[in-house]
Amino acid sequence: MTPDKPERRPARPWFSSGPCAKKPGWHPDELGDAFVGRSFRHPGGREKLREVIEESTRILGLPAGYRVAVVPGSDTGAIESALWNLVGHRGVAVCCWENFGFTWLHDIVAQLRIPDVTVHRADRYGLLPDLSTVDFDRDVVFTWNGTTSGVCVPGGDWIPADRRGLTICDATSAVFGMEVDYTKLDVITWSWQKALGGEGGHGMIALSPAAVERLAVYRPDRPLPKIFRLSRDGQLLDEVFDGFTINSPSMLAVEDALVALRWCRQNGGLPGMIARSRRNLDVVAGWVRSGSHVAFLAEDPETISSTSICVKFCHPAFDELTGAQRADFVNRVCAKVEQEGAGYDIGSYREAPPGIRIWGGPTVDTADIELLLPWIDWAFWSTLAEVG
């Protein structure tokens, strides 16, 4: 039986997993101090970029000696920069359990043509590969949180402290939203548009001392695009890690990132951000437990993401549908919710199984997720009645 249409809607119905919701209370007027119409190489512009680097390092609690830079191309640009600069010095292991892990694998094999690659592949969306079999004498490439599957690694205990290879981690939907053991990561990449709710187009990269040393000793035998270059003649491009970006950044986006970082600091810092995200997951977990028609896509409770929260429909009538019919069903559910102004961009990633993906990062208020869930129920049952 279809429940009554809910009466209340989320105050901020933005649940996209990228670009993500702005911080609560965000307004364009907050960007009034942006260093626009000037050269970003001017000391004033460079100081803004340096502040983003320093604030990010401080709030995340990155280990001493890690070098941090703003790079072009969002998180994709950051991870590609790491791959093009660092991979190929030794064998590589790639861990894949969702779309972006498979993307990095393709680039390593098909674009960089690294010959010695071991693949640790999950059997299906919702699972991790067997991480206990990863050889850390190799460089290891993985995502901390699978944005498209809602499956994250269960901490960093599987990564040894005395590894010989580098760990290269796409952490874009993890940083600022969940616990990450940065001491186990030699390359960390993220973007402003995820947990910070910032604007797209800019990425960040953090390098451990071991990664910096690799830049000094390894000269890839391939052309290196200018926007990916982090070293020259075996020397780190220090200015890039001191607010001198490789290409022209948007100073409006830089100011927006600073606004978000200040909000983080004023609202409990990293512990406060993680707590906000965990509360969002707790609300969804209660909804899943109380219903019979939804389940987490992640099959192991220890791997359920608190940021990119992915659920699937599990009603018998839905299970009987073909793959194309399931995709159409989910599209209709999402369209109904969106048409009511109750939730935008909640459909699963196009390569993932048809379902619902709710961004639960720290810029999303728990009260809004509480108001969203009854709308999903209403849309599900009304769509089921239509296809009945």
GROMACS .gro file of C-alpha atoms in nm:
model
  388
    1MET     CA    1   0.000   0.000   0.000
    2THR     CA    2   0.138   0.340  -0.102
    3PRO     CA    3   0.201   0.568   0.197
    4ASP     CA    4   0.062   0.919   0.201
    5LYS     CA    5   0.276   1.182   0.035
    6PRO     CA    6   0.496   1.346   0.300
    7GLU     CA    7   0.414   1.702   0.394
    8ARG     CA    8   0.760   1.830   0.487
    9ARG     CA    9   1.059   1.866   0.257
   10PRO     CA   10   1.431   1.902   0.329
   11ALA     CA   11   1.537   2.262   0.372
   12ARG     CA   12   1.836   2.188   0.148
   13PRO     CA   13   1.745   1.905  -0.092
   14TRP     CA   14   2.095   1.872  -0.240
   15PHE     CA   15   2.225   1.517  -0.206
   16SER     CA   16   2.454   1.488  -0.508
   17SER     CA   17   2.778   1.295  -0.458
   18GLY     CA   18   2.972   1.550  -0.657
   19PRO     CA   19   2.964   1.842  -0.673
   20CYS     CA   20   2.820   1.813  -0.324
   21ALA     CA   21   2.605   2.035  -0.105
   22LYS     CA   22   2.751   2.363   0.012
   23LYS     CA   23   2.803   2.417   0.383
   24PRO     CA   24   2.490   2.515   0.579
   25GLY     CA   25   2.413   2.883   0.536
   26TRP     CA   26   2.638   2.930   0.234
   27HIS     CA   27   2.582   3.249   0.034
   28PRO     CA   28   2.776   3.401  -0.260
   29ASP     CA   29   2.835   3.714  -0.053
   30GLU     CA   30   3.091   3.514   0.145
   31LEU     CA   31   3.320   3.525  -0.158
   32GLY     CA   32   3.359   3.903  -0.138
   33ASP     CA   33   3.729   3.878  -0.048
   34ALA     CA   34   3.816   3.668  -0.354
   35PHE     CA   35   4.139   3.780  -0.522
   36VAL     CA   36   3.977   3.820  -0.865
   37GLY     CA   37   4.094   4.026  -1.160
   38ARG     CA   38   4.455   3.996  -1.042
   39SER     CA   39   4.740   3.758  -1.110
   40PHE     CA   40   4.734   3.454  -0.884
   41ARG     CA   41   5.114   3.486  -0.886
   42HIS     CA   42   5.088   3.818  -0.701
   43PRO     CA   43   5.178   3.777  -0.331
   44GLY     CA   44   4.812   3.836  -0.241
   45GLY     CA   45   4.688   3.559  -0.468
   46ARG     CA   46   4.964   3.323  -0.371
   47GLU     CA   47   4.886   3.380  -0.004
   48LYS     CA   48   4.527   3.268  -0.064
   49LEU     CA   49   4.648   2.945  -0.224
   50ARG     CA   50   4.903   2.895   0.051
   51GLU     CA   51   4.626   2.936   0.307
   52VAL     CA   52   4.423   2.660   0.141
   53ILE     CA   53   4.725   2.430   0.160
   54GLU     CA   54   4.808   2.514   0.521
   55GLU     CA   55   4.449   2.499   0.649
   56SER     CA   56   4.386   2.167   0.474
   57THR     CA   57   4.705   2.022   0.619
   58ARG     CA   58   4.622   2.145   0.967
   59ILE     CA   59   4.256   2.038   0.977
   60LEU     CA   60   4.325   1.693   0.832
   61GLY     CA   61   4.621   1.643   1.064
   62LEU     CA   62   4.853   1.527   0.787
   63PRO     CA   63   5.183   1.384   0.914
   64ALA     CA   64   5.486   1.608   0.947
   65GLY     CA   65   5.694   1.619   0.631
   66TYR     CA   66   5.407   1.565   0.389
   67ARG     CA   67   5.404   1.813   0.100
   68VAL     CA   68   5.066   1.945  -0.019
   69ALA     CA   69   4.974   2.123  -0.342
   70VAL     CA   70   4.676   2.254  -0.536
   71VAL     CA   71   4.668   2.098  -0.883
   72PRO     CA   72   4.440   2.133  -1.188
   73GLY     CA   73   4.171   1.890  -1.291
   74SER     CA   74   3.992   1.810  -0.964
   75ASP     CA   75   4.069   1.476  -0.798
   76THR     CA   76   4.109   1.317  -1.141
   77GLY     CA   77   4.392   1.557  -1.222
   78ALA     CA   78   4.553   1.491  -0.885
   79ILE     CA   79   4.548   1.111  -0.913
   80GLU     CA   80   4.659   1.119  -1.277
   81SER     CA   81   4.947   1.347  -1.179
   82ALA     CA   82   5.054   1.089  -0.921
   83LEU     CA   83   5.025   0.800  -1.166
   84TRP     CA   84   5.213   0.973  -1.448
   85ASN     CA   85   5.494   1.091  -1.218
   86LEU     CA   86   5.541   0.789  -0.993
   87VAL     CA   87   5.414   0.464  -1.142
   88GLY     CA   88   5.649   0.235  -1.332
   89HIS     CA   89   5.950   0.239  -1.101
   90ARG     CA   90   5.846  -0.102  -0.963
   91GLY     CA   91   5.555  -0.344  -1.001
   92VAL     CA   92   5.205  -0.211  -0.937
   93ALA     CA   93   4.903  -0.359  -0.757
   94VAL     CA   94   4.564  -0.202  -0.830
   95CYS     CA   95   4.263  -0.264  -0.604
   96CYS     CA   96   3.931  -0.225  -0.787
   97TRP     CA   97   3.579  -0.249  -0.653
   98GLU     CA   98   3.397   0.039  -0.821
   99ASN     CA   99   3.412   0.265  -1.123
  100PHE     CA  100   3.707   0.487  -1.035
  101GLY     CA  101   3.931   0.200  -0.929
  102PHE     CA  102   3.871   0.042  -1.269
  103THR     CA  103   3.940   0.378  -1.435
  104TRP     CA  104   4.282   0.405  -1.269
  105LEU     CA  105   4.355   0.043  -1.367
  106HIS     CA  106   4.271   0.119  -1.730
  107ASP     CA  107   4.497   0.424  -1.734
  108ILE     CA  108   4.787   0.233  -1.578
  109VAL     CA  109   4.758  -0.053  -1.828
  110ALA     CA  110   4.629   0.112  -2.146
  111GLN     CA  111   4.773   0.465  -2.123
  112LEU     CA  112   5.092   0.431  -1.918
  113ARG     CA  113   5.142   0.073  -2.044
  114ILE     CA  114   5.298  -0.049  -1.721
  115PRO     CA  115   5.387  -0.416  -1.791
  116ASP     CA  116   5.397  -0.555  -1.436
  117VAL     CA  117   5.049  -0.504  -1.290
  118THR     CA  118   4.863  -0.722  -1.041
  119VAL     CA  119   4.488  -0.668  -1.013
  120HIS     CA  120   4.281  -0.724  -0.698
  121ARG     CA  121   3.925  -0.716  -0.826
  122ALA     CA  122   3.599  -0.742  -0.631
  123ASP     CA  123   3.351  -0.997  -0.763
  124ARG     CA  124   3.073  -0.737  -0.778
  125TYR     CA  125   2.966  -0.394  -0.658
  126GLY     CA  126   2.913  -0.405  -0.282
  127LEU     CA  127   3.226  -0.607  -0.204
  128LEU     CA  128   3.595  -0.541  -0.150
  129PRO     CA  129   3.866  -0.761  -0.298
  130ASP     CA  130   4.073  -0.971  -0.056
  131LEU     CA  131   4.302  -0.697   0.074
  132SER     CA  132   4.508  -0.946   0.276
  133THR     CA  133   4.669  -1.068  -0.047
  134VAL     CA  134   4.804  -0.728  -0.157
  135ASP     CA  135   5.183  -0.723  -0.202
  136PHE     CA  136   5.322  -0.399  -0.062
  137ASP     CA  137   5.659  -0.454  -0.223
  138ARG     CA  138   5.468  -0.311  -0.517
  139ASP     CA  139   5.318   0.035  -0.552
  140VAL     CA  140   4.953  -0.001  -0.452
  141VAL     CA  141   4.677   0.211  -0.611
  142PHE     CA  142   4.330   0.217  -0.455
  143THR     CA  143   4.036   0.430  -0.349
  144TRP     CA  144   3.982   0.473   0.025
  145ASN     CA  145   3.609   0.513  -0.030
  146GLY     CA  146   3.437   0.386  -0.342
  147THR     CA  147   3.220   0.684  -0.428
  148THR     CA  148   3.014   0.489  -0.680
  149SER     CA  149   2.959   0.180  -0.462
  150GLY     CA  150   2.937   0.316  -0.108
  151VAL     CA  151   3.207   0.067  -0.005
  152CYS     CA  152   3.512   0.191   0.189
  153VAL     CA  153   3.818   0.014   0.325
  154PRO     CA  154   3.781  -0.086   0.693
  155GLY     CA  155   4.062   0.137   0.819
  156GLY     CA  156   4.432   0.111   0.743
  157ASP     CA  157   4.541  -0.198   0.938
  158TRP     CA  158   4.581  -0.397   0.615
  159ILE     CA  159   4.860  -0.160   0.505
  160PRO     CA  160   5.202  -0.230   0.667
  161ALA     CA  161   5.410   0.053   0.806
  162ASP     CA  162   5.731  -0.103   0.664
  163ARG     CA  163   5.608  -0.126   0.303
  164ARG     CA  164   5.863  -0.094   0.024
  165GLY     CA  165   5.627   0.034  -0.240
  166LEU     CA  166   5.420   0.352  -0.237
  167THR     CA  167   5.051   0.359  -0.148
  168ILE     CA  168   4.868   0.588  -0.391
  169CYS     CA  169   4.519   0.664  -0.263
  170ASP     CA  170   4.227   0.836  -0.430
  171ALA     CA  171   4.069   0.967  -0.109
  172THR     CA  172   3.839   1.231  -0.249
  173SER     CA  173   3.513   1.111  -0.089
  174ALA     CA  174   3.687   1.015   0.236
  175VAL     CA  175   3.888   1.318   0.350
  176PHE     CA  176   3.699   1.552   0.584
  177GLY     CA  177   3.422   1.290   0.618
  178MET     CA  178   3.570   0.976   0.770
  179GLU     CA  179   3.866   0.844   0.965
  180VAL     CA  180   4.170   0.800   0.740
  181ASP     CA  181   4.509   0.678   0.861
  182TYR     CA  182   4.729   0.914   0.662
  183THR     CA  183   5.050   0.753   0.791
  184LYS     CA  184   4.962   0.452   0.573
  185LEU     CA  185   4.933   0.665   0.257
  186ASP     CA  186   5.219   0.801   0.049
  187VAL     CA  187   5.002   0.985  -0.203
  188ILE     CA  188   4.664   1.129  -0.102
  189THR     CA  189   4.439   1.301  -0.354
  190TRP     CA  190   4.108   1.482  -0.316
  191SER     CA  191   3.902   1.770  -0.450
  192TRP     CA  192   3.717   2.063  -0.297
  193GLN     CA  193   3.385   1.959  -0.452
  194LYS     CA  194   3.330   1.654  -0.228
  195ALA     CA  195   3.322   1.681   0.152
  196LEU     CA  196   3.396   2.054   0.147
  197GLY     CA  197   3.110   2.130  -0.093
  198GLY     CA  198   3.346   2.348  -0.296
  199GLU     CA  199   3.359   2.422  -0.665
  200GLY     CA  200   3.496   2.176  -0.922
  201GLY     CA  201   3.807   2.195  -1.136
  202HIS     CA  202   4.072   2.195  -0.865
  203GLY     CA  203   4.237   1.903  -0.692
  204MET     CA  204   4.481   1.856  -0.408
  205ILE     CA  205   4.768   1.616  -0.366
  206ALA     CA  206   4.971   1.529  -0.057
  207LEU     CA  207   5.303   1.345  -0.084
  208SER     CA  208   5.486   1.158   0.191
  209PRO     CA  209   5.866   1.185   0.218
  210ALA     CA  210   5.886   0.846   0.042
  211ALA     CA  211   5.684   0.980  -0.251
  212VAL     CA  212   5.902   1.291  -0.270
  213GLU     CA  213   6.210   1.068  -0.274
  214ARG     CA  214   6.059   0.867  -0.560
  215LEU     CA  215   6.024   1.187  -0.763
  216ALA     CA  216   6.398   1.243  -0.717
  217VAL     CA  217   6.512   0.898  -0.827
  218TYR     CA  218   6.258   0.802  -1.093
  219ARG     CA  219   6.246   0.958  -1.439
  220PRO     CA  220   5.951   0.808  -1.632
  221ASP     CA  221   6.036   0.709  -1.989
  222ARG     CA  222   5.730   0.883  -2.132
  223PRO     CA  223   5.621   1.236  -2.220
  224LEU     CA  224   5.481   1.412  -1.914
  225PRO     CA  225   5.207   1.673  -1.970
  226LYS     CA  226   5.296   2.008  -1.818
  227ILE     CA  227   4.991   2.019  -1.591
  228PHE     CA  228   5.101   1.691  -1.429
  229ARG     CA  229   5.463   1.787  -1.359
  230LEU     CA  230   5.567   1.784  -0.993
  231SER     CA  231   5.945   1.779  -1.038
  232ARG     CA  232   6.217   1.896  -1.274
  233ASP     CA  233   6.551   1.723  -1.325
  234GLY     CA  234   6.498   1.513  -1.014
  235GLN     CA  235   6.407   1.809  -0.794
  236LEU     CA  236   6.065   1.869  -0.643
  237LEU     CA  237   5.895   2.181  -0.781
  238ASP     CA  238   5.888   2.343  -0.438
  239GLU     CA  239   5.696   2.647  -0.556
  240VAL     CA  240   5.398   2.426  -0.655
  241PHE     CA  241   5.378   2.316  -0.290
  242ASP     CA  242   5.394   2.676  -0.175
  243GLY     CA  243   5.092   2.824  -0.352
  244PHE     CA  244   5.235   2.860  -0.705
  245THR     CA  245   4.996   2.645  -0.908
  246ILE     CA  246   5.082   2.476  -1.237
  247ASN     CA  247   4.813   2.667  -1.425
  248SER     CA  248   4.574   2.952  -1.350
  249PRO     CA  249   4.324   2.865  -1.077
  250SER     CA  250   3.982   3.019  -1.026
  251MET     CA  251   4.030   3.257  -0.737
  252LEU     CA  252   3.653   3.246  -0.675
  253ALA     CA  253   3.685   2.870  -0.624
  254VAL     CA  254   3.988   2.928  -0.401
  255GLU     CA  255   3.791   3.170  -0.184
  256ASP     CA  256   3.503   2.924  -0.169
  257ALA     CA  257   3.741   2.655  -0.046
  258LEU     CA  258   3.866   2.889   0.224
  259VAL     CA  259   3.509   2.962   0.334
  260ALA     CA  260   3.447   2.589   0.368
  261LEU     CA  261   3.772   2.528   0.557
  262ARG     CA  262   3.691   2.806   0.804
  263TRP     CA  263   3.348   2.651   0.857
  264CYS     CA  264   3.518   2.318   0.930
  265ARG     CA  265   3.746   2.475   1.186
  266GLN     CA  266   3.459   2.663   1.354
  267ASN     CA  267   3.243   2.350   1.377
  268GLY     CA  268   3.466   2.105   1.554
  269GLY     CA  269   3.743   2.060   1.301
  270LEU     CA  270   3.795   1.712   1.162
  271PRO     CA  271   3.625   1.533   1.455
  272GLY     CA  272   3.321   1.755   1.408
  273MET     CA  273   3.305   1.680   1.036
  274ILE     CA  274   3.336   1.305   1.088
  275ALA     CA  275   3.064   1.316   1.356
  276ARG     CA  276   2.826   1.498   1.121
  277SER     CA  277   2.880   1.237   0.852
  278ARG     CA  278   2.839   0.946   1.095
  279ARG     CA  279   2.507   1.089   1.215
  280ASN     CA  280   2.387   1.097   0.856
  281LEU     CA  281   2.479   0.733   0.808
  282ASP     CA  282   2.312   0.639   1.136
  283VAL     CA  283   1.982   0.788   1.015
  284VAL     CA  284   1.999   0.593   0.688
  285ALA     CA  285   2.096   0.276   0.875
  286GLY     CA  286   1.787   0.311   1.094
  287TRP     CA  287   1.571   0.352   0.785
  288VAL     CA  288   1.722   0.041   0.626
  289ARG     CA  289   1.661  -0.163   0.942
  290SER     CA  290   1.300  -0.049   0.971
  291GLY     CA  291   1.197  -0.128   0.612
  292SER     CA  292   1.171  -0.439   0.398
  293HIS     CA  293   1.242  -0.285   0.060
  294VAL     CA  294   1.592  -0.136   0.094
  295ALA     CA  295   1.938  -0.265   0.185
  296PHE     CA  296   2.289  -0.124   0.174
  297LEU     CA  297   2.479  -0.203  -0.142
  298ALA     CA  298   2.785  -0.269   0.077
  299GLU     CA  299   2.750  -0.625   0.203
  300ASP     CA  300   2.995  -0.603   0.496
  301PRO     CA  301   2.877  -0.356   0.766
  302GLU     CA  302   3.241  -0.263   0.835
  303THR     CA  303   3.273  -0.125   0.482
  304ILE     CA  304   2.959   0.093   0.459
  305SER     CA  305   3.050   0.446   0.356
  306SER     CA  306   2.927   0.737   0.567
  307THR     CA  307   2.965   0.983   0.279
  308SER     CA  308   2.850   0.820  -0.047
  309ILE     CA  309   2.568   0.614   0.104
  310CYS     CA  310   2.443   0.360  -0.153
  311VAL     CA  311   2.130   0.150  -0.107
  312LYS     CA  312   1.948  -0.093  -0.333
  313PHE     CA  313   1.585  -0.195  -0.355
  314CYS     CA  314   1.521  -0.553  -0.249
  315HIS     CA  315   1.147  -0.602  -0.283
  316PRO     CA  316   1.050  -0.929  -0.462
  317ALA     CA  317   0.860  -0.741  -0.731
  318PHE     CA  318   1.165  -0.525  -0.802
  319ASP     CA  319   1.390  -0.832  -0.811
  320GLU     CA  320   1.174  -0.982  -1.087
  321LEU     CA  321   1.241  -0.690  -1.321
  322THR     CA  322   1.505  -0.708  -1.593
  323GLY     CA  323   1.816  -0.492  -1.568
  324ALA     CA  324   1.673  -0.227  -1.800
  325GLN     CA  325   1.342  -0.232  -1.615
  326ARG     CA  326   1.517  -0.184  -1.281
  327ALA     CA  327   1.707   0.115  -1.417
  328ASP     CA  328   1.382   0.266  -1.548
  329PHE     CA  329   1.210   0.200  -1.214
  330VAL     CA  330   1.484   0.377  -1.019
  331ASN     CA  331   1.481   0.669  -1.264
  332ARG     CA  332   1.108   0.709  -1.205
  333VAL     CA  333   1.153   0.700  -0.827
  334CYS     CA  334   1.425   0.966  -0.843
  335ALA     CA  335   1.223   1.181  -1.083
  336LYS     CA  336   0.924   1.181  -0.848
  337VAL     CA  337   1.136   1.288  -0.554
  338GLU     CA  338   1.302   1.561  -0.761
  339GLN     CA  339   0.973   1.688  -0.906
  340GLU     CA  340   0.850   1.739  -0.551
  341GLY     CA  341   1.163   1.937  -0.463
  342ALA     CA  342   1.245   1.684  -0.194
  343GLY     CA  343   1.580   1.555  -0.316
  344TYR     CA  344   1.808   1.616  -0.613
  345ASP     CA  345   2.060   1.381  -0.778
  346ILE     CA  346   1.990   1.075  -0.562
  347GLY     CA  347   2.019   0.813  -0.835
  348SER     CA  348   2.305   0.564  -0.830
  349TYR     CA  349   2.613   0.619  -1.044
  350ARG     CA  350   2.556   0.521  -1.408
  351GLU     CA  351   2.797   0.223  -1.391
  352ALA     CA  352   2.665   0.096  -1.056
  353PRO     CA  353   2.363  -0.130  -1.001
  354PRO     CA  354   2.035   0.069  -1.014
  355GLY     CA  355   1.962   0.214  -0.672
  356ILE     CA  356   1.978   0.524  -0.453
  357ARG     CA  357   2.291   0.717  -0.358
  358ILE     CA  358   2.263   0.982  -0.087
  359TRP     CA  359   2.557   1.209  -0.012
  360GLY     CA  360   2.599   1.203   0.365
  361GLY     CA  361   2.913   1.412   0.394
  362PRO     CA  362   2.952   1.680   0.662
  363THR     CA  363   2.797   1.966   0.465
  364VAL     CA  364   2.462   1.780   0.465
  365ASP     CA  365   2.236   1.835   0.768
  366THR     CA  366   2.103   1.520   0.931
  367ALA     CA  367   1.756   1.675   0.956
  368ASP     CA  368   1.742   1.699   0.577
  369ILE     CA  369   1.822   1.330   0.533
  370GLU     CA  370   1.553   1.246   0.789
  371LEU     CA  371   1.304   1.438   0.574
  372LEU     CA  372   1.427   1.288   0.247
  373LEU     CA  373   1.378   0.921   0.338
  374PRO     CA  374   0.994   0.925   0.360
  375TRP     CA  375   0.987   1.078   0.012
  376ILE     CA  376   1.193   0.786  -0.121
  377ASP     CA  377   0.949   0.545   0.044
  378TRP     CA  378   0.652   0.724  -0.109
  379ALA     CA  379   0.811   0.732  -0.454
  380PHE     CA  380   0.910   0.366  -0.435
  381TRP     CA  381   0.568   0.235  -0.335
  382SER     CA  382   0.382   0.459  -0.579
  383THR     CA  383   0.608   0.349  -0.864
  384LEU     CA  384   0.564  -0.014  -0.762
  385ALA     CA  385   0.186   0.031  -0.777
  386GLU     CA  386   0.218   0.174  -1.128
  387VAL     CA  387   0.424  -0.117  -1.263
  388GLY     CA  388   0.223  -0.363  -1.054
   0.00000   0.00000   0.00000
